[in-house]
PDB file of C-alpha atoms in Angstrom:
ATOM      1  CA  CYS A   1      40.756 103.807  22.570  1.00 57.00           C
ATOM      2  CA  LEU A   2      42.745 101.195  20.901  1.00 60.00           C
ATOM      3  CA  LEU A   3      40.618  98.437  21.905  1.00 67.00           C
ATOM      4  CA  GLU A   4      37.148 100.432  21.738  1.00 75.00           C
ATOM      5  CA  GLU A   5      37.900 101.274  18.243  1.00 73.00           C
ATOM      6  CA  GLN A   6      39.513  97.916  17.267  1.00 75.00           C
ATOM      7  CA  CYS A   7      42.778  99.693  16.230  1.00 73.00           C
ATOM      8  CA  THR A   8      46.079  98.300  16.078  1.00 75.00           C
ATOM      9  CA  ARG A   9      48.200 101.229  15.889  1.00 77.00           C
ATOM     10  CA  SER A  10      48.195 104.794  16.771  1.00 80.00           C
ATOM     11  CA  ILE A  11      50.046 107.872  15.615  1.00 83.00           C
ATOM     12  CA  LEU A  12      52.057 109.901  18.043  1.00 83.00           C
ATOM     13  CA  VAL A  13      51.394 113.594  17.682  1.00 86.00           C
ATOM     14  CA  GLY A  14      53.764 115.901  19.672  1.00 85.00           C
ATOM     15  CA  HIS A  15      56.640 118.490  19.532  1.00 85.00           C
ATOM     16  CA  ASN A  16      59.784 116.464  18.517  1.00 86.00           C
ATOM     17  CA  ALA A  17      57.520 113.508  18.324  1.00 86.00           C
ATOM     18  CA  PHE A  18      60.406 111.157  17.041  1.00 83.00           C
ATOM     19  CA  PHE A  19      62.364 111.781  20.072  1.00 87.00           C
ATOM     20  CA  ASP A  20      59.459 110.680  22.339  1.00 86.00           C
ATOM     21  CA  LEU A  21      58.667 107.853  20.472  1.00 85.00           C
ATOM     22  CA  GLY A  22      61.968 106.545  21.096  1.00 86.00           C
ATOM     23  CA  PHE A  23      61.025 106.375  24.827  1.00 88.00           C
ATOM     24  CA  VAL A  24      57.914 104.980  24.344  1.00 86.00           C
ATOM     25  CA  LYS A  25      59.418 102.061  22.267  1.00 86.00           C
ATOM     26  CA  ALA A  26      61.993 101.601  24.845  1.00 91.00           C
ATOM     27  CA  ALA A  27      59.550 101.460  27.867  1.00 91.00           C
ATOM     28  CA  THR A  28      57.410  98.903  25.871  1.00 88.00           C
ATOM     29  CA  ASN A  29      60.586  96.754  25.084  1.00 91.00           C
ATOM     30  CA  ARG A  30      61.505  96.881  28.880  1.00 94.00           C
ATOM     31  CA  VAL A  31      58.126  95.337  30.222  1.00 94.00           C
ATOM     32  CA  LYS A  32      57.842  93.286  27.039  1.00 92.00           C
ATOM     33  CA  LEU A  33      54.748  94.971  25.486  1.00 86.00           C
ATOM     34  CA  LYS A  34      54.142  96.039  21.876  1.00 83.00           C
ATOM     35  CA  SER A  35      53.998  99.431  21.473  1.00 80.00           C
ATOM     36  CA  PRO A  36      50.713 100.889  20.539  1.00 80.00           C
ATOM     37  CA  PHE A  37      52.489 103.551  18.067  1.00 80.00           C
ATOM     38  CA  HIS A  38      53.000 103.050  14.331  1.00 76.00           C
ATOM     39  CA  GLN A  39      56.815 102.590  13.839  1.00 74.00           C
ATOM     40  CA  PHE A  40      57.607 105.331  11.341  1.00 74.00           C
ATOM     41  CA  SER A  41      54.417 107.427  11.469  1.00 80.00           C
ATOM     42  CA  THR A  42      54.205 110.413  13.739  1.00 83.00           C
ATOM     43  CA  ILE A  43      52.808 114.120  13.243  1.00 86.00           C
ATOM     44  CA  ASP A  44      55.697 116.206  14.416  1.00 87.00           C
ATOM     45  CA  THR A  45      54.724 119.737  15.475  1.00 86.00           C
ATOM     46  CA  VAL A  46      58.402 120.792  15.448  1.00 88.00           C
ATOM     47  CA  SER A  47      58.068 120.319  11.646  1.00 87.00           C
ATOM     48  CA  LEU A  48      54.793 121.903  11.246  1.00 86.00           C
ATOM     49  CA  SER A  49      55.805 124.938  13.483  1.00 87.00           C
ATOM     50  CA  ALA A  50      58.928 125.420  11.363  1.00 88.00           C
ATOM     51  CA  LEU A  51      57.007 125.556   8.351  1.00 86.00           C
ATOM     52  CA  TYR A  52      54.086 127.487   9.378  1.00 84.00           C
ATOM     53  CA  CYS A  53      55.883 129.997  11.877  1.00 85.00           C
ATOM     54  CA  GLY A  54      59.455 129.802  10.888  1.00 88.00           C
ATOM     55  CA  GLU A  55      60.144 128.589  14.771  1.00 87.00           C
ATOM     56  CA  THR A  56      61.023 125.175  16.054  1.00 86.00           C
ATOM     57  CA  VAL A  57      61.063 126.372  19.792  1.00 87.00           C
ATOM     58  CA  LEU A  58      57.517 125.570  20.829  1.00 83.00           C
ATOM     59  CA  ALA A  59      57.284 128.914  23.198  1.00 84.00           C
ATOM     60  CA  LYS A  60      58.333 131.243  20.281  1.00 87.00           C
ATOM     61  CA  ALA A  61      56.178 129.155  17.719  1.00 83.00           C
ATOM     62  CA  VAL A  62      53.200 129.937  19.965  1.00 78.00           C
ATOM     63  CA  GLU A  63      54.069 133.689  20.367  1.00 81.00           C
ATOM     64  CA  LYS A  64      53.885 133.908  16.434  1.00 81.00           C
ATOM     65  CA  ALA A  65      51.049 131.834  15.725  1.00 75.00           C
ATOM     66  CA  PRO A  66      47.908 133.623  14.552  1.00 69.00           C
ATOM     67  CA  THR A  67      45.885 132.121  17.643  1.00 63.00           C
ATOM     68  CA  LYS A  68      45.326 132.749  21.361  1.00 58.00           C
ATOM     69  CA  ALA A  69      46.926 130.157  23.573  1.00 53.00           C
ATOM     70  CA  VAL A  70      45.640 129.363  27.013  1.00 54.00           C
ATOM     71  CA  THR A  71      47.869 127.550  29.465  1.00 53.00           C
ATOM     72  CA  GLU A  72      46.045 124.587  30.652  1.00 56.00           C
ATOM     73  CA  PRO A  73      46.694 122.720  34.266  1.00 54.00           C
ATOM     74  CA  ALA A  74      49.858 120.717  34.171  1.00 51.00           C
ATOM     75  CA  GLY A  75      51.469 123.321  31.832  1.00 51.00           C
ATOM     76  CA  ALA A  76      49.774 122.109  28.462  1.00 55.00           C
ATOM     77  CA  LEU A  77      48.795 124.328  25.888  1.00 53.00           C
ATOM     78  CA  LYS A  78      45.440 124.586  24.393  1.00 54.00           C
ATOM     79  CA  LEU A  79      45.225 126.473  21.160  1.00 52.00           C
ATOM     80  CA  ILE A  80      41.838 128.266  20.878  1.00 48.00           C
TER      81      ILE A  80
END
């Protein structure tokens, strides 16, 4: 996608995204590649779920969210 859209950076979206970004940065440094993710910009669903649902634990936030959750293969959640 980065090459197709001629982007130089991506934004990492995840639950506790800054933690995950540390692993990505360490892995790309280890193999001497430039990380595709912006160093300081993430969308952290922990923060969003804390504000919206009052929960930081993903399973508890999904239970409180006013949406239906369907478990996808590989354990990923898809909100519908």
